PDB file of C-alpha atoms and ligand atoms in Angstrom:
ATOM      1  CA  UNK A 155     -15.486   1.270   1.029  1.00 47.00           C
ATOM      2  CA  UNK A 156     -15.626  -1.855  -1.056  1.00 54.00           C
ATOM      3  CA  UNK A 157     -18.997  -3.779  -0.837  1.00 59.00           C
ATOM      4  CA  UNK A 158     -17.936  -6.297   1.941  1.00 50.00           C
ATOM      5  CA  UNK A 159     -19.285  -9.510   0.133  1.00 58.00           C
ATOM      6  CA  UNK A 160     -18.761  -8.522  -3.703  1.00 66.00           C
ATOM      7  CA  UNK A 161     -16.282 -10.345  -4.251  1.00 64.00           C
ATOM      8  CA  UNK A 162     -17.477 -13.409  -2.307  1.00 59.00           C
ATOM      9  CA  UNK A 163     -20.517 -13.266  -4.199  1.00 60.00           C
ATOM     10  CA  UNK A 164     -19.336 -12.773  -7.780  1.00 71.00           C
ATOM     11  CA  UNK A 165     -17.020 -14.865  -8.720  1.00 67.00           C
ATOM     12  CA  UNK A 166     -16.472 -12.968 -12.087  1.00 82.00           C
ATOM     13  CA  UNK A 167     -15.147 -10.475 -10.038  1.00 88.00           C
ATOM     14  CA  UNK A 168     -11.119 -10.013  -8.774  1.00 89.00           C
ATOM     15  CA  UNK A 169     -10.044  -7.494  -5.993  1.00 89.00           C
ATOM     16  CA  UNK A 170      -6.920  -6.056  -7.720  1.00 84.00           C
ATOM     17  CA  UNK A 171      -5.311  -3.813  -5.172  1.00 84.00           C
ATOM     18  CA  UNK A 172      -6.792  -1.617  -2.565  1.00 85.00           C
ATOM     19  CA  UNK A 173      -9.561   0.670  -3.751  1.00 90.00           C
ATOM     20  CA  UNK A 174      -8.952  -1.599  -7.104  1.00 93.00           C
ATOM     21  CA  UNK A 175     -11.374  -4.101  -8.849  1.00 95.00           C
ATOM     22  CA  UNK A 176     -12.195  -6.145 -11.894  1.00 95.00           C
ATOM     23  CA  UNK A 177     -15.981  -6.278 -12.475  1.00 97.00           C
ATOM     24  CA  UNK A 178     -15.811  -9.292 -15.043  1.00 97.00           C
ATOM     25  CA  UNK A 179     -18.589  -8.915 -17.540  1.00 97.00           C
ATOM     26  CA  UNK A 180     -20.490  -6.369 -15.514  1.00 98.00           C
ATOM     27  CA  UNK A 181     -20.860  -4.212 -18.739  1.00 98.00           C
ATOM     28  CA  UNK A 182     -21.711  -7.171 -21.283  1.00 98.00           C
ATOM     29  CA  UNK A 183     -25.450  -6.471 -21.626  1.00 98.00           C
ATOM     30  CA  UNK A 184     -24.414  -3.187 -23.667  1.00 98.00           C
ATOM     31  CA  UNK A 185     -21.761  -4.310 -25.151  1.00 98.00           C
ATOM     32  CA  UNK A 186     -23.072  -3.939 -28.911  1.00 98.00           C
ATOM     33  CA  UNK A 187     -25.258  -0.808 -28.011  1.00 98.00           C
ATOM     34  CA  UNK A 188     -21.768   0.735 -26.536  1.00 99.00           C
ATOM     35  CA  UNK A 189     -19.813   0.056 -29.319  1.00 99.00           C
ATOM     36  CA  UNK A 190     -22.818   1.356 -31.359  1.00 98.00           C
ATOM     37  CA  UNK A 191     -22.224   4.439 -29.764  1.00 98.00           C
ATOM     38  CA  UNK A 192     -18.583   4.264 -30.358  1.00 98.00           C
ATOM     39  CA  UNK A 193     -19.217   4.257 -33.963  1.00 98.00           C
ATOM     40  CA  UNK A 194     -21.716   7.052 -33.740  1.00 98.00           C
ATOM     41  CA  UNK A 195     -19.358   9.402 -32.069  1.00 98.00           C
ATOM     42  CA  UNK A 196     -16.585   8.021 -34.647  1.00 98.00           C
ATOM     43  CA  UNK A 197     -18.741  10.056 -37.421  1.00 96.00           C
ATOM     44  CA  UNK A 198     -18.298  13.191 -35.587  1.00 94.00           C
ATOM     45  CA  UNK A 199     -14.815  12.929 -33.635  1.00 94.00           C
ATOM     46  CA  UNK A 200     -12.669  10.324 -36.039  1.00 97.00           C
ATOM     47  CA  UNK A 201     -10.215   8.429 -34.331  1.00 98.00           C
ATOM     48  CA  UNK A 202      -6.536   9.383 -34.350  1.00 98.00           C
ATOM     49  CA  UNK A 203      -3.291   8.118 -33.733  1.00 98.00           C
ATOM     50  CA  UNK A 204      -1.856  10.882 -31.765  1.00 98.00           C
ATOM     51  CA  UNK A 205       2.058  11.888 -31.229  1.00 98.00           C
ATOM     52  CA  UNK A 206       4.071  11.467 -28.163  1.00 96.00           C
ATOM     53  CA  UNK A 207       5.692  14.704 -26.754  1.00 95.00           C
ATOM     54  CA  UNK A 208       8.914  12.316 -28.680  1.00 95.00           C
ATOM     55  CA  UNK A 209       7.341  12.582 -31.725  1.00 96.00           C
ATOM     56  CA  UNK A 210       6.114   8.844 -31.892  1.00 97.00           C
ATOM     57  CA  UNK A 211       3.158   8.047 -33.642  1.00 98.00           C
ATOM     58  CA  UNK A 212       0.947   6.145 -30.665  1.00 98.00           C
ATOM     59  CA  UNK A 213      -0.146   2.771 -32.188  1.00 98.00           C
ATOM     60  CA  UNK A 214      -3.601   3.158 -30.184  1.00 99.00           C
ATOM     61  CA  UNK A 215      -6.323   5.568 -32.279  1.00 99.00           C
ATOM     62  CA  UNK A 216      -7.926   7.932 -29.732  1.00 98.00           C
ATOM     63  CA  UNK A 217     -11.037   9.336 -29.833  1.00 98.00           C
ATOM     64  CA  UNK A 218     -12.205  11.618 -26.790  1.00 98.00           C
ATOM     65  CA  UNK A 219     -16.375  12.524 -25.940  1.00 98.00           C
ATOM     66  CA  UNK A 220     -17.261  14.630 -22.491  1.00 98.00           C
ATOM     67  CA  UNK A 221     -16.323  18.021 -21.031  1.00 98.00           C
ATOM     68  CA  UNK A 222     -12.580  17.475 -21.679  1.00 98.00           C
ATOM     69  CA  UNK A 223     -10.743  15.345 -24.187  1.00 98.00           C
ATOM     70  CA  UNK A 224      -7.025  14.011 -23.385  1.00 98.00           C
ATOM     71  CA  UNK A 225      -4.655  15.283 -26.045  1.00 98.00           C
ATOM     72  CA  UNK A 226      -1.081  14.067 -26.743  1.00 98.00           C
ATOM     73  CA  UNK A 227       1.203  16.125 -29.144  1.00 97.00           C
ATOM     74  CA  UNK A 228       4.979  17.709 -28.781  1.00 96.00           C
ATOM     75  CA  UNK A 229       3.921  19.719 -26.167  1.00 95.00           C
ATOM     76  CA  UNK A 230       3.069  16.791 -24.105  1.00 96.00           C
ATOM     77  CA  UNK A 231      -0.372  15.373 -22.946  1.00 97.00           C
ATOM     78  CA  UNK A 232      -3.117  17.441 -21.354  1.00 97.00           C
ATOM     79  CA  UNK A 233      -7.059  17.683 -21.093  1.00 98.00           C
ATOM     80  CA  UNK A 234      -8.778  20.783 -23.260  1.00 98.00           C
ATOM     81  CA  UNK A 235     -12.253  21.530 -23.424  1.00 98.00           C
ATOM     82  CA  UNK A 236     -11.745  21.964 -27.463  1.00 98.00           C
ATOM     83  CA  UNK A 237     -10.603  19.523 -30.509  1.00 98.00           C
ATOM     84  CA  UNK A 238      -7.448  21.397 -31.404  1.00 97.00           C
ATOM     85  CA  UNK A 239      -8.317  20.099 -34.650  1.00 97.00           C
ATOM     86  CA  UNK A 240     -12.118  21.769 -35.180  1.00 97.00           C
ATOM     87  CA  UNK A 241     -11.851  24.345 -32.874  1.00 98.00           C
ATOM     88  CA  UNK A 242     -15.045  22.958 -31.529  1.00 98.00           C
ATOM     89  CA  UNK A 243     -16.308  21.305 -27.926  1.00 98.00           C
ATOM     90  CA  UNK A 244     -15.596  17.761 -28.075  1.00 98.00           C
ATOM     91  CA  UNK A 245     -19.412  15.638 -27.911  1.00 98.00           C
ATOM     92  CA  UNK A 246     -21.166  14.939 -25.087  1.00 98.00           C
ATOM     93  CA  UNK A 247     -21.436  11.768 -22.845  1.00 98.00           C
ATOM     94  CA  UNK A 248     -24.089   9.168 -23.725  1.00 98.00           C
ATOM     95  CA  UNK A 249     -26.308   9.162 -20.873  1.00 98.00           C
ATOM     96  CA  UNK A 250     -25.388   4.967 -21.518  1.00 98.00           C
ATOM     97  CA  UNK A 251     -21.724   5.548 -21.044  1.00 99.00           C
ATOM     98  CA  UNK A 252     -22.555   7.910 -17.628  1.00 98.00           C
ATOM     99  CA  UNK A 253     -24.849   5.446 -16.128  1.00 98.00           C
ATOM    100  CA  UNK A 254     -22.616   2.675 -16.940  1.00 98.00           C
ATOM    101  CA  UNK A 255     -19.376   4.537 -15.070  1.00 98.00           C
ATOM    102  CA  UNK A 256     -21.462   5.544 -12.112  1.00 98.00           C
ATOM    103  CA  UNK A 257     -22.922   2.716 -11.693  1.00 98.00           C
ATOM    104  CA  UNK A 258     -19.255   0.059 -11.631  1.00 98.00           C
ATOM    105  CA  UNK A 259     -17.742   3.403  -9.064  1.00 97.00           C
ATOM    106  CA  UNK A 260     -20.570   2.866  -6.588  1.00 97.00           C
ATOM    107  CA  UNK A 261     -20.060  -1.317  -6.838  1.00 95.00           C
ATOM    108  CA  UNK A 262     -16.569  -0.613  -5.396  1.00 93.00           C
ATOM    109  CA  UNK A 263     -17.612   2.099  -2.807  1.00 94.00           C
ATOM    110  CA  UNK A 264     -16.933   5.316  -5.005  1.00 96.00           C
ATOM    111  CA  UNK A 265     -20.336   6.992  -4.605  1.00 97.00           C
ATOM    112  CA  UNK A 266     -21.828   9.534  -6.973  1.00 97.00           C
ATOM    113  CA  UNK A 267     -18.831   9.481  -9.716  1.00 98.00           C
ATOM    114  CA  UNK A 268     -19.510  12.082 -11.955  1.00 98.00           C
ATOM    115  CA  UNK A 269     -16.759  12.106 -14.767  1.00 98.00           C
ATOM    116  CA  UNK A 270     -16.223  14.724 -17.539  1.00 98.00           C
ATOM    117  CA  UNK A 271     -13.917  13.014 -19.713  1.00 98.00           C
ATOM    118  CA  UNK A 272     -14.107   9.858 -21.766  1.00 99.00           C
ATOM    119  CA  UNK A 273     -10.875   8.596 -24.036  1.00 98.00           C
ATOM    120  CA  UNK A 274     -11.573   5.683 -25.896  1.00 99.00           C
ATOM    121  CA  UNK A 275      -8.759   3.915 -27.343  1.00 99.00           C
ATOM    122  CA  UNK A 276      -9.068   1.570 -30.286  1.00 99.00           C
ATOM    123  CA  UNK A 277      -6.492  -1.594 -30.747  1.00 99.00           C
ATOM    124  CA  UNK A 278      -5.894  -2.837 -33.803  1.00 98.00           C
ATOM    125  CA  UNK A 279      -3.550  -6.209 -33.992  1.00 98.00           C
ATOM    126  CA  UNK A 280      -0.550  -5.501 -32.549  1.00 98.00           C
ATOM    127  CA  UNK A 281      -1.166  -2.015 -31.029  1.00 99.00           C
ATOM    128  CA  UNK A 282       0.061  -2.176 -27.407  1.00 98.00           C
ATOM    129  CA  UNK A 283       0.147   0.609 -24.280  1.00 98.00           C
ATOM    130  CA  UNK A 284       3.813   0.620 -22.811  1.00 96.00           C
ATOM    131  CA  UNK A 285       3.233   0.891 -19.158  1.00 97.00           C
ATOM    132  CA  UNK A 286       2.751   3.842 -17.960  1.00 97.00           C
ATOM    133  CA  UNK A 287       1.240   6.078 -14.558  1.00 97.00           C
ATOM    134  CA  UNK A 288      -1.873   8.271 -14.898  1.00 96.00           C
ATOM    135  CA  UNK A 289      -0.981  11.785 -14.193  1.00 94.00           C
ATOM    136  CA  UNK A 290      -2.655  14.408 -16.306  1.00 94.00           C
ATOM    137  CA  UNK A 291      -6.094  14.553 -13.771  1.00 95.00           C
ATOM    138  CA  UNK A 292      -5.865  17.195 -11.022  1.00 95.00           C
ATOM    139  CA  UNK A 293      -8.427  15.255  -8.969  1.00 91.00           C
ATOM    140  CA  UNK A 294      -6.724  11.909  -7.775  1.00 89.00           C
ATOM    141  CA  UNK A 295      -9.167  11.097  -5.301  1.00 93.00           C
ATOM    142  CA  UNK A 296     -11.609  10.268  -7.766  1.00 97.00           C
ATOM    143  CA  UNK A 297     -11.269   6.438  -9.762  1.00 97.00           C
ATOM    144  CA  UNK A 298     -11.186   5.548 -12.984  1.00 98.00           C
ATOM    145  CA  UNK A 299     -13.399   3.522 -14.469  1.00 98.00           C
ATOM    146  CA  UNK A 300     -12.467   1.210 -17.737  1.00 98.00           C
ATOM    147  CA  UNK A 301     -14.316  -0.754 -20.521  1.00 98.00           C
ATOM    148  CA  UNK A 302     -13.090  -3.100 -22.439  1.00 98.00           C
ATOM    149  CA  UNK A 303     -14.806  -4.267 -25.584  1.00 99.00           C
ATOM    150  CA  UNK A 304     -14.407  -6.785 -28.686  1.00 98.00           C
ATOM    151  CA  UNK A 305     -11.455  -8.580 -28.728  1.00 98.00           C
ATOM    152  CA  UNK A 306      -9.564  -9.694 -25.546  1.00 98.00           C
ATOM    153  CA  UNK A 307      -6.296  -8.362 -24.575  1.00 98.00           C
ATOM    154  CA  UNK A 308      -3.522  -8.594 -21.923  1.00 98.00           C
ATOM    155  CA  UNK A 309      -3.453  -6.005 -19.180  1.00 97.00           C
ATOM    156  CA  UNK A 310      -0.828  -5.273 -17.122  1.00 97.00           C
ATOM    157  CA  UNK A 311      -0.581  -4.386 -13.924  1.00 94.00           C
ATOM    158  CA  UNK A 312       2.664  -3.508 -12.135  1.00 95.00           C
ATOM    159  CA  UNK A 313       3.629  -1.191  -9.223  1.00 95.00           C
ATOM    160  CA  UNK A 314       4.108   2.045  -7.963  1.00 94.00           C
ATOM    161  CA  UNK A 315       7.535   1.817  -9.855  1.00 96.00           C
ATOM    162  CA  UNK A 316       8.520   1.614 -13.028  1.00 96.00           C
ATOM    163  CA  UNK A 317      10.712  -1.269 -12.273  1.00 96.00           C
ATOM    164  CA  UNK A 318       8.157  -3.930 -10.701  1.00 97.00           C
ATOM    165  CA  UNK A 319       7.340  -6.503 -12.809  1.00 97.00           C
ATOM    166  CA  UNK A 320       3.770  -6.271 -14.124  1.00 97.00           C
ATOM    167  CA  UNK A 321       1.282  -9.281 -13.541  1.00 95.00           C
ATOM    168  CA  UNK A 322      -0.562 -10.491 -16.175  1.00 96.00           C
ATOM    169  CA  UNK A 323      -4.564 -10.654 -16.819  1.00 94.00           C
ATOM    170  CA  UNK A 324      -6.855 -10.848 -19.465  1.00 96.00           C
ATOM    171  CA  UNK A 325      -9.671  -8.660 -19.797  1.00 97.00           C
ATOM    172  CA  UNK A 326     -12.600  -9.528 -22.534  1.00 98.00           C
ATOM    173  CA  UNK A 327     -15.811  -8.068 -24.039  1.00 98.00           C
ATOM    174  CA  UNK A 328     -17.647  -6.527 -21.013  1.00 98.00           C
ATOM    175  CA  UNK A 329     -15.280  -6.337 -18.383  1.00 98.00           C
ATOM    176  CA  UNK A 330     -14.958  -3.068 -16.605  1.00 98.00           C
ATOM    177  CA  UNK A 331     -12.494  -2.057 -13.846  1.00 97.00           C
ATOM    178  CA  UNK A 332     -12.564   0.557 -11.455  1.00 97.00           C
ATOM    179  CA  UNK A 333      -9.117   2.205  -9.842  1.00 95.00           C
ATOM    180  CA  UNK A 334      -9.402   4.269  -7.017  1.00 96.00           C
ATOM    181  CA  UNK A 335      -7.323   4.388  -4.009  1.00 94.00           C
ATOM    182  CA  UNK A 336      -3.482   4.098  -3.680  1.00 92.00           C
ATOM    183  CA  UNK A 337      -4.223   1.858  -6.879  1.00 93.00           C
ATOM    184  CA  UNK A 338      -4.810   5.268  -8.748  1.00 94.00           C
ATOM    185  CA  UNK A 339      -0.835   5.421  -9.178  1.00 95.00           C
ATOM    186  CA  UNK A 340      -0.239   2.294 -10.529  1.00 95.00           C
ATOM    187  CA  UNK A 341       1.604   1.488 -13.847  1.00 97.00           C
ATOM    188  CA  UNK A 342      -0.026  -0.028 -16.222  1.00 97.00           C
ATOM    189  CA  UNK A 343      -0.255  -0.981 -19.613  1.00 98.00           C
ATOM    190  CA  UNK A 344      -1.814  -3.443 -22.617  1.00 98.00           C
ATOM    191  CA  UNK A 345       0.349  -6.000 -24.303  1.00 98.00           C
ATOM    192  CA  UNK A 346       0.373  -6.091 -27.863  1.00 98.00           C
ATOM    193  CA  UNK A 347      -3.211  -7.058 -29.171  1.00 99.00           C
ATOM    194  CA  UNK A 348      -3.451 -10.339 -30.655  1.00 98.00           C
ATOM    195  CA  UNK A 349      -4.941 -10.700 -33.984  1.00 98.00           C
ATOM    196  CA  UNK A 350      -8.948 -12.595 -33.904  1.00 98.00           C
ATOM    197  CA  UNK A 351     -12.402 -11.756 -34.874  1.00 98.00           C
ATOM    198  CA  UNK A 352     -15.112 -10.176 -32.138  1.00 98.00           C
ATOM    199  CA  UNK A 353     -18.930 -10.451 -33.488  1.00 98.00           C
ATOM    200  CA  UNK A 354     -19.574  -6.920 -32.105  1.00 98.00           C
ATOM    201  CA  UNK A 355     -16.236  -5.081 -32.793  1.00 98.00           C
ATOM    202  CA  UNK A 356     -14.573  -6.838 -35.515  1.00 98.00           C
ATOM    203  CA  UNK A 357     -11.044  -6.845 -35.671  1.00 98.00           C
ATOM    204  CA  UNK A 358     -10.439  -4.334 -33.025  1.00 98.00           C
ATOM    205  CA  UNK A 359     -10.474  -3.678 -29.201  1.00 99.00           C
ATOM    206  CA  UNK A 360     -11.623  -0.698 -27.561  1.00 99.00           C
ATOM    207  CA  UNK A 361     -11.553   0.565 -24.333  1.00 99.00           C
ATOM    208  CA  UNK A 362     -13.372   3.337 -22.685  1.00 99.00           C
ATOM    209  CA  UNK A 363     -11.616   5.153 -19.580  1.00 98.00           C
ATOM    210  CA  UNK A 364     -13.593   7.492 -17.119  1.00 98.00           C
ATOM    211  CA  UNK A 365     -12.299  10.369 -14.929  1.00 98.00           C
ATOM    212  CA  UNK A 366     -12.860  13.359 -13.707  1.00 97.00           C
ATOM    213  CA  UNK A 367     -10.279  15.594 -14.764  1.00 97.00           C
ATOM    214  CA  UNK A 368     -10.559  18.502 -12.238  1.00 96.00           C
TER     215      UNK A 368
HETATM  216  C1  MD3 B 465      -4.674   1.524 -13.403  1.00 95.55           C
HETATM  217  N1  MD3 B 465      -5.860   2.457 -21.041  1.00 95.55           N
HETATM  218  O1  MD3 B 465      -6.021   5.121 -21.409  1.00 95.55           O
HETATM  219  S1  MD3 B 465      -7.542   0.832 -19.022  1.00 95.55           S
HETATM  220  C2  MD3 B 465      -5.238   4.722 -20.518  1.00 95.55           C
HETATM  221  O2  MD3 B 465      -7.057  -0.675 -21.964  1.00 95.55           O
HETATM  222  C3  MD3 B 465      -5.099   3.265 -20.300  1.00 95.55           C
HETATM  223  O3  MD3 B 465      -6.787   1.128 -23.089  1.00 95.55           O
HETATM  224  C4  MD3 B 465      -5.722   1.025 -21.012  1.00 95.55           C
HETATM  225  O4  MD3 B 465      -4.299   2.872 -19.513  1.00 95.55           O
HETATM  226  C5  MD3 B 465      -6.608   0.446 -22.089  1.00 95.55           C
HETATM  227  O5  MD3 B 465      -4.589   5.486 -19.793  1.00 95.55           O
HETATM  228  C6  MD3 B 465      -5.978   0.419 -19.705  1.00 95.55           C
HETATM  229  C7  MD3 B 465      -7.208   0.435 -17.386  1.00 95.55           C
HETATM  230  C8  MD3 B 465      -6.618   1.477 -16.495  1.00 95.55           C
HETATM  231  C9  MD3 B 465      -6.855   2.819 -16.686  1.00 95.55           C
HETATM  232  C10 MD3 B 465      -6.347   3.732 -15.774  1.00 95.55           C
HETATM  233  C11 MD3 B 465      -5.627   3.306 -14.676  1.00 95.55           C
HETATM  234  C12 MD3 B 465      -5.891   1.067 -15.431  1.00 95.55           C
HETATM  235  C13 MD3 B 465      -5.402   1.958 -14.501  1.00 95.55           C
HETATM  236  C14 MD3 B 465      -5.122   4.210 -13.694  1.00 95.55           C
HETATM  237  C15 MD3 B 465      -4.431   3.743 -12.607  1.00 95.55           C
HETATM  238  C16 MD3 B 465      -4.203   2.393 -12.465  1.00 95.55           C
HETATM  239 FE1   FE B 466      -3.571   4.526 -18.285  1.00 95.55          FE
END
């Protein structure tokens, strides 16, 4: 259940849809120690702009740490336990990003959320997410939890269908969200990023995502 008076008591904080919430700046604190890890991991796992099963190239670079990493090529998009390009286990989760996830699941009422995969996605200027439903995780009951760092962006939230019109809101340095619930099916997606500066991230965005796979 969501904490009855969150949201009456932080005002930084929007109720998005059931089971769904916008925790604004509850992750600002780390912000520069995240994206320090984000660079450390970077050395081992480079990002990549993966293919769509279409044969796009995806104008977000990936980069996946955990148990299971979330691939995209031809044969579509699935979670493996090894970088089909080394061979090798993907790295481990910081015990920062871990804490961090558990800790924004159990503000809106999901208790003891244990993930075992991390993507993080890195926007450059005009890299965008076309909307989009979440379906590669077996376990649905389970949220997701998201991190967005450096620059701001536009997120977009629509419906259970394709066809509703997304609304609009922007998300900044240190905002984290947490989608559980029926909101678990949503479609959703980032606008095109606008061009700026970010002290911490320079001239990107990244976002970390949370969920347990299986
Ligand atoms: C709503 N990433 O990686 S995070 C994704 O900012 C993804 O990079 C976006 O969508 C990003 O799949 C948005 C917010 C998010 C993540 C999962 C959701 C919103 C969600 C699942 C269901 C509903
Ligand atoms: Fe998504």
């Amino acid at each position: 259940m969501m904490h009855p008076d969150f949201f009456e008591t932080d005002r930084h904080s929007i109720q998005l849809g059931a089971g769904a919430a916008l925790l604004g700046g509850f992750a600002k604190d780390i912000g520069q120690d995240l994206i320090r890890h984000i660079h450390d991991l970077s050395a081992h796992t480079p990002f990549r702009h993966m293919e769509t099963r279409g044969g796009k190239r995806m104008s977000v670079a990936m980069l996946n740490c955990g148990q299971f990493g979330w691939i995209s090529d031809r044969s579509g998009y699935r979670y493996t336990a090894l970088n089909p390009l080394t061979g090798k286990a993907w790295s481990a989760l910081p015990p920062l990003f871990l804490d961090l996830a558990t800790r924004a699941a159990d503000v809106v009422g999901f208790r003891d959320f244990l993930p075992d995969a991390c993507l993080i996605n890195r926007y450059q200027p005009g890299a965008r997410l076309s909307l989009h439903q979440d379906m590669d995780e077996q376990d649905r009951t389970a949220p997701i939890v998201s991190v967005s760092l450096g620059l701001p962006a536009i997120f977009l939230w629509g419906g259970t269908q394709r066809t509703v019109r997304p609304v609009r809101h922007q998300v900044f340095h240190g905002d984290v969200a947490v989608w559980g619930g029926t909101s678990r099916m949503i479609f959703h997606g980032i606008d095109a990023l606008k061009n700026g500066y970010h002290p911490a991230a320079g001239h990107f965005r990244f976002n970390l995502t949370f969920r347990k796979t299986r």
